Amino acid sequence: MQVLQVQMEVGPDPAEVGRARRWARSRLTGTGIGADEPLVETLLLLVSELVTNAVVHTGGPAVLRMLFPGGGGAAAAGVAAGCRGVRGGSALRTVRVEVADVSARPPRPRCAARGDTGGRGLELVEGLADRWGWHREGAGKRIWCEVDGGVSLLSGAFGPQRAATNRA
C-alpha cells in the first residue's frame, strides 16, 4: 500500500493555526474529497486542535503531516501541488493527521469546567477521530489521529512505529 505524505512546518505563534488549516484544506482538495463533504470539516477541526495544542502548550515550533492512501498518480500530484479537482483512481478512505512538537510531555486530556474557554481539545479529538494516540520521537513527541471515510485502506500501513491508542 502506497501512502502519500505531505507536511508543513508550523511556527510557535498561535496565528499559525489558521495558516495550517488553509494549507490542510488545499491538500485535502487535491485528494478528490469534495470541499463540501463533512469529512473535510472534521479533518480541519482536528488539524486546528492538534496544531493549537502543539503551539500553545509547548511554545515551540511543530510539524503538521497528513497521510493519504494511494501515493501515486494524479491524486498525488494534486495533493503535493495543492491543485483543485484532481482525482485518483480510487476513493479516499482514511486520512491520518500527525503533529510533531518539541515537548516530551505526554498529552493529557483535561476535564474542562462549563465556563472554561479551553481544555477541550483532546476531548474533541477523541470524539471526532476514529483512532488517536501519540509516541515519543527524539526529544519531543508525535500526536496522531485517523479519520475513516469508509473502509480503512491504511490498516497496518504505518508499520511497527504505530503507537497504542490513548483511550481511557
PDB file of C-alpha atoms in Angstrom:
ATOM      1  CA  MET A   1       0.000   0.000   0.000  1.00  0.00           C
ATOM      2  CA  GLN A   2       1.419   3.349  -1.019  1.00  0.00           C
ATOM      3  CA  VAL A   3       0.830   6.295   1.275  1.00  0.00           C
ATOM      4  CA  LEU A   4       1.211   9.903   0.170  1.00  0.00           C
ATOM      5  CA  GLN A   5       2.663  12.112   2.871  1.00  0.00           C
ATOM      6  CA  VAL A   6       2.677  15.933   2.874  1.00  0.00           C
ATOM      7  CA  GLN A   7       3.925  18.149   5.656  1.00  0.00           C
ATOM      8  CA  MET A   8       4.457  21.742   6.682  1.00  0.00           C
ATOM      9  CA  GLU A   9       6.427  23.438   9.420  1.00  0.00           C
ATOM     10  CA  VAL A  10       4.397  25.445  11.912  1.00  0.00           C
ATOM     11  CA  GLY A  11       5.954  28.343  13.803  1.00  0.00           C
ATOM     12  CA  PRO A  12       5.498  28.898  17.550  1.00  0.00           C
ATOM     13  CA  ASP A  13       2.773  31.507  17.039  1.00  0.00           C
ATOM     14  CA  PRO A  14      -0.959  30.809  17.576  1.00  0.00           C
ATOM     15  CA  ALA A  15      -1.645  32.694  14.304  1.00  0.00           C
ATOM     16  CA  GLU A  16      -0.009  29.733  12.558  1.00  0.00           C
ATOM     17  CA  VAL A  17      -3.085  27.623  13.306  1.00  0.00           C
ATOM     18  CA  GLY A  18      -5.103  29.438  10.622  1.00  0.00           C
ATOM     19  CA  ARG A  19      -2.282  29.006   8.110  1.00  0.00           C
ATOM     20  CA  ALA A  20      -2.110  25.283   8.923  1.00  0.00           C
ATOM     21  CA  ARG A  21      -5.869  24.952   8.403  1.00  0.00           C
ATOM     22  CA  ARG A  22      -5.708  26.710   4.999  1.00  0.00           C
ATOM     23  CA  TRP A  23      -2.772  24.538   3.967  1.00  0.00           C
ATOM     24  CA  ALA A  24      -4.621  21.365   5.036  1.00  0.00           C
ATOM     25  CA  ARG A  25      -7.749  22.416   3.118  1.00  0.00           C
ATOM     26  CA  SER A  26      -5.707  22.906  -0.060  1.00  0.00           C
ATOM     27  CA  ARG A  27      -4.145  19.458   0.309  1.00  0.00           C
ATOM     28  CA  LEU A  28      -7.480  17.782   1.023  1.00  0.00           C
ATOM     29  CA  THR A  29      -8.992  19.331  -2.105  1.00  0.00           C
ATOM     30  CA  GLY A  30      -6.319  17.619  -4.193  1.00  0.00           C
ATOM     31  CA  THR A  31      -7.325  14.175  -2.904  1.00  0.00           C
ATOM     32  CA  GLY A  32     -10.739  14.177  -4.518  1.00  0.00           C
ATOM     33  CA  ILE A  33     -12.656  14.761  -1.286  1.00  0.00           C
ATOM     34  CA  GLY A  34     -15.420  17.227  -2.113  1.00  0.00           C
ATOM     35  CA  ALA A  35     -14.921  20.606  -0.423  1.00  0.00           C
ATOM     36  CA  ASP A  36     -18.459  20.391   0.983  1.00  0.00           C
ATOM     37  CA  GLU A  37     -18.100  16.891   2.458  1.00  0.00           C
ATOM     38  CA  PRO A  38     -18.377  16.667   6.272  1.00  0.00           C
ATOM     39  CA  LEU A  39     -15.074  14.745   6.294  1.00  0.00           C
ATOM     40  CA  VAL A  40     -13.244  17.937   5.263  1.00  0.00           C
ATOM     41  CA  GLU A  41     -14.615  19.964   8.160  1.00  0.00           C
ATOM     42  CA  THR A  42     -13.875  17.142  10.608  1.00  0.00           C
ATOM     43  CA  LEU A  43     -10.280  16.900   9.417  1.00  0.00           C
ATOM     44  CA  LEU A  44      -9.816  20.669   9.534  1.00  0.00           C
ATOM     45  CA  LEU A  45     -11.102  20.789  13.107  1.00  0.00           C
ATOM     46  CA  LEU A  46      -8.689  18.005  14.063  1.00  0.00           C
ATOM     47  CA  VAL A  47      -5.806  19.869  12.393  1.00  0.00           C
ATOM     48  CA  SER A  48      -6.784  23.017  14.311  1.00  0.00           C
ATOM     49  CA  GLU A  49      -6.932  21.230  17.653  1.00  0.00           C
ATOM     50  CA  LEU A  50      -3.672  19.306  17.282  1.00  0.00           C
ATOM     51  CA  VAL A  51      -1.709  22.289  15.952  1.00  0.00           C
ATOM     52  CA  THR A  52      -3.169  24.580  18.629  1.00  0.00           C
ATOM     53  CA  ASN A  53      -2.178  22.122  21.354  1.00  0.00           C
ATOM     54  CA  ALA A  54       1.357  21.866  19.995  1.00  0.00           C
ATOM     55  CA  VAL A  55       1.870  25.622  19.666  1.00  0.00           C
ATOM     56  CA  VAL A  56       0.127  26.722  22.879  1.00  0.00           C
ATOM     57  CA  HIS A  57       1.342  24.005  25.243  1.00  0.00           C
ATOM     58  CA  THR A  58       4.967  23.819  24.049  1.00  0.00           C
ATOM     59  CA  GLY A  59       5.650  27.403  22.961  1.00  0.00           C
ATOM     60  CA  GLY A  60       7.798  25.926  20.193  1.00  0.00           C
ATOM     61  CA  PRO A  61       7.544  25.015  16.534  1.00  0.00           C
ATOM     62  CA  ALA A  62       5.773  21.917  15.250  1.00  0.00           C
ATOM     63  CA  VAL A  63       5.429  19.869  12.075  1.00  0.00           C
ATOM     64  CA  LEU A  64       1.983  19.070  10.666  1.00  0.00           C
ATOM     65  CA  ARG A  65       1.842  15.970   8.495  1.00  0.00           C
ATOM     66  CA  MET A  66      -1.089  14.477   6.592  1.00  0.00           C
ATOM     67  CA  LEU A  67      -1.036  10.981   5.132  1.00  0.00           C
ATOM     68  CA  PHE A  68      -3.352   9.764   2.391  1.00  0.00           C
ATOM     69  CA  PRO A  69      -3.761   6.312   0.780  1.00  0.00           C
ATOM     70  CA  GLY A  70      -2.645   5.840  -2.830  1.00  0.00           C
ATOM     71  CA  GLY A  71       0.673   7.646  -3.067  1.00  0.00           C
ATOM     72  CA  GLY A  72       0.911   7.770  -6.858  1.00  0.00           C
ATOM     73  CA  GLY A  73      -0.683   9.210  -9.957  1.00  0.00           C
ATOM     74  CA  ALA A  74      -2.802  12.308 -10.465  1.00  0.00           C
ATOM     75  CA  ALA A  75      -4.119  12.396  -6.902  1.00  0.00           C
ATOM     76  CA  ALA A  76      -0.580  12.568  -5.525  1.00  0.00           C
ATOM     77  CA  ALA A  77       0.329  15.366  -7.898  1.00  0.00           C
ATOM     78  CA  GLY A  78      -2.810  17.265  -6.899  1.00  0.00           C
ATOM     79  CA  VAL A  79      -2.158  16.917  -3.175  1.00  0.00           C
ATOM     80  CA  ALA A  80       1.502  17.855  -3.476  1.00  0.00           C
ATOM     81  CA  ALA A  81       0.762  20.887  -5.634  1.00  0.00           C
ATOM     82  CA  GLY A  82      -2.448  21.862  -3.864  1.00  0.00           C
ATOM     83  CA  CYS A  83      -4.399  21.703  -7.136  1.00  0.00           C
ATOM     84  CA  ARG A  84      -8.177  21.608  -7.103  1.00  0.00           C
ATOM     85  CA  GLY A  85     -10.312  18.852  -8.576  1.00  0.00           C
ATOM     86  CA  VAL A  86      -7.652  16.200  -9.152  1.00  0.00           C
ATOM     87  CA  ARG A  87      -8.958  12.699  -8.557  1.00  0.00           C
ATOM     88  CA  GLY A  88      -7.115   9.427  -8.310  1.00  0.00           C
ATOM     89  CA  GLY A  89      -8.325   6.032  -9.420  1.00  0.00           C
ATOM     90  CA  SER A  90      -9.735   5.016  -6.045  1.00  0.00           C
ATOM     91  CA  ALA A  91     -11.814   6.745  -3.420  1.00  0.00           C
ATOM     92  CA  LEU A  92     -10.051   8.136  -0.378  1.00  0.00           C
ATOM     93  CA  ARG A  93     -10.725   6.067   2.709  1.00  0.00           C
ATOM     94  CA  THR A  94      -8.604   7.002   5.748  1.00  0.00           C
ATOM     95  CA  VAL A  95      -6.681  10.187   6.410  1.00  0.00           C
ATOM     96  CA  ARG A  96      -4.048  10.377   9.120  1.00  0.00           C
ATOM     97  CA  VAL A  97      -3.106  13.711  10.711  1.00  0.00           C
ATOM     98  CA  GLU A  98       0.094  13.949  12.747  1.00  0.00           C
ATOM     99  CA  VAL A  99       1.649  16.825  14.649  1.00  0.00           C
ATOM    100  CA  ALA A 100       5.191  16.537  15.985  1.00  0.00           C
ATOM    101  CA  ASP A 101       6.298  19.011  18.625  1.00  0.00           C
ATOM    102  CA  VAL A 102       9.340  19.730  20.780  1.00  0.00           C
ATOM    103  CA  SER A 103       7.919  18.651  24.152  1.00  0.00           C
ATOM    104  CA  ALA A 104       8.328  15.130  25.505  1.00  0.00           C
ATOM    105  CA  ARG A 105       5.434  15.743  27.926  1.00  0.00           C
ATOM    106  CA  PRO A 106       2.588  13.326  27.133  1.00  0.00           C
ATOM    107  CA  PRO A 107      -0.742  14.775  26.026  1.00  0.00           C
ATOM    108  CA  ARG A 108      -3.133  14.960  28.949  1.00  0.00           C
ATOM    109  CA  PRO A 109      -6.880  15.189  28.377  1.00  0.00           C
ATOM    110  CA  ARG A 110      -8.464  17.638  30.795  1.00  0.00           C
ATOM    111  CA  CYS A 111     -11.961  17.938  32.166  1.00  0.00           C
ATOM    112  CA  ALA A 112     -12.923  21.495  31.310  1.00  0.00           C
ATOM    113  CA  ALA A 113     -15.469  23.184  33.545  1.00  0.00           C
ATOM    114  CA  ARG A 114     -18.597  24.568  31.944  1.00  0.00           C
ATOM    115  CA  GLY A 115     -17.318  28.171  31.705  1.00  0.00           C
ATOM    116  CA  ASP A 116     -13.734  27.325  30.666  1.00  0.00           C
ATOM    117  CA  THR A 117     -12.659  28.650  27.283  1.00  0.00           C
ATOM    118  CA  GLY A 118     -10.039  25.933  26.762  1.00  0.00           C
ATOM    119  CA  GLY A 119      -9.243  22.403  27.780  1.00  0.00           C
ATOM    120  CA  ARG A 120     -11.467  20.545  25.325  1.00  0.00           C
ATOM    121  CA  GLY A 121      -9.002  19.882  22.504  1.00  0.00           C
ATOM    122  CA  LEU A 122      -8.216  16.249  23.172  1.00  0.00           C
ATOM    123  CA  GLU A 123     -11.852  15.623  24.067  1.00  0.00           C
ATOM    124  CA  LEU A 124     -12.764  16.854  20.575  1.00  0.00           C
ATOM    125  CA  VAL A 125     -10.059  14.680  19.039  1.00  0.00           C
ATOM    126  CA  GLU A 126     -11.378  11.685  20.974  1.00  0.00           C
ATOM    127  CA  GLY A 127     -14.913  12.350  19.766  1.00  0.00           C
ATOM    128  CA  LEU A 128     -14.141  13.118  16.124  1.00  0.00           C
ATOM    129  CA  ALA A 129     -11.295  10.751  15.240  1.00  0.00           C
ATOM    130  CA  ASP A 130     -11.736   7.042  14.710  1.00  0.00           C
ATOM    131  CA  ARG A 131      -8.373   6.468  16.394  1.00  0.00           C
ATOM    132  CA  TRP A 132      -5.763   8.650  18.052  1.00  0.00           C
ATOM    133  CA  GLY A 133      -2.585   8.222  20.002  1.00  0.00           C
ATOM    134  CA  TRP A 134       0.921   9.500  20.484  1.00  0.00           C
ATOM    135  CA  HIS A 135       4.513   8.341  20.761  1.00  0.00           C
ATOM    136  CA  ARG A 136       7.827   9.840  21.749  1.00  0.00           C
ATOM    137  CA  GLU A 137      10.006  10.998  18.895  1.00  0.00           C
ATOM    138  CA  GLY A 138      13.516  12.295  19.507  1.00  0.00           C
ATOM    139  CA  ALA A 139      13.352  14.961  22.228  1.00  0.00           C
ATOM    140  CA  GLY A 140       9.630  15.526  21.567  1.00  0.00           C
ATOM    141  CA  LYS A 141       6.523  13.584  20.606  1.00  0.00           C
ATOM    142  CA  ARG A 142       4.150  12.955  17.711  1.00  0.00           C
ATOM    143  CA  ILE A 143       0.377  13.007  18.254  1.00  0.00           C
ATOM    144  CA  TRP A 144      -1.721  11.400  15.540  1.00  0.00           C
ATOM    145  CA  CYS A 145      -5.314  10.727  14.673  1.00  0.00           C
ATOM    146  CA  GLU A 146      -7.065   8.887  11.869  1.00  0.00           C
ATOM    147  CA  VAL A 147     -10.455   9.501  10.316  1.00  0.00           C
ATOM    148  CA  ASP A 148     -12.089   6.840   8.179  1.00  0.00           C
ATOM    149  CA  GLY A 149     -14.063   7.995   5.186  1.00  0.00           C
ATOM    150  CA  GLY A 150     -15.251   4.465   4.508  1.00  0.00           C
ATOM    151  CA  VAL A 151     -13.339   1.187   4.562  1.00  0.00           C
ATOM    152  CA  SER A 152      -9.868   1.684   6.023  1.00  0.00           C
ATOM    153  CA  LEU A 153      -7.142   1.251   3.453  1.00  0.00           C
ATOM    154  CA  LEU A 154      -4.377   2.152   5.890  1.00  0.00           C
ATOM    155  CA  SER A 155      -4.687  -0.698   8.356  1.00  0.00           C
ATOM    156  CA  GLY A 156      -1.136  -1.607   9.209  1.00  0.00           C
ATOM    157  CA  ALA A 157       0.298   0.848   6.680  1.00  0.00           C
ATOM    158  CA  PHE A 158       2.252   2.737   9.320  1.00  0.00           C
ATOM    159  CA  GLY A 159       4.324  -0.249  10.444  1.00  0.00           C
ATOM    160  CA  PRO A 160       5.755  -1.036  13.853  1.00  0.00           C
ATOM    161  CA  GLN A 161       6.099   2.631  14.833  1.00  0.00           C
ATOM    162  CA  ARG A 162       2.373   2.695  15.475  1.00  0.00           C
ATOM    163  CA  ALA A 163       1.524   3.875  18.980  1.00  0.00           C
ATOM    164  CA  ALA A 164      -1.075   2.408  21.270  1.00  0.00           C
ATOM    165  CA  THR A 165      -4.296   4.355  21.233  1.00  0.00           C
ATOM    166  CA  ASN A 166      -4.633   6.541  24.296  1.00  0.00           C
ATOM    167  CA  ARG A 167      -8.198   5.837  25.322  1.00  0.00           C
ATOM    168  CA  ALA A 168      -9.485   5.533  28.843  1.00  0.00           C
TER     169      ALA A 168
END
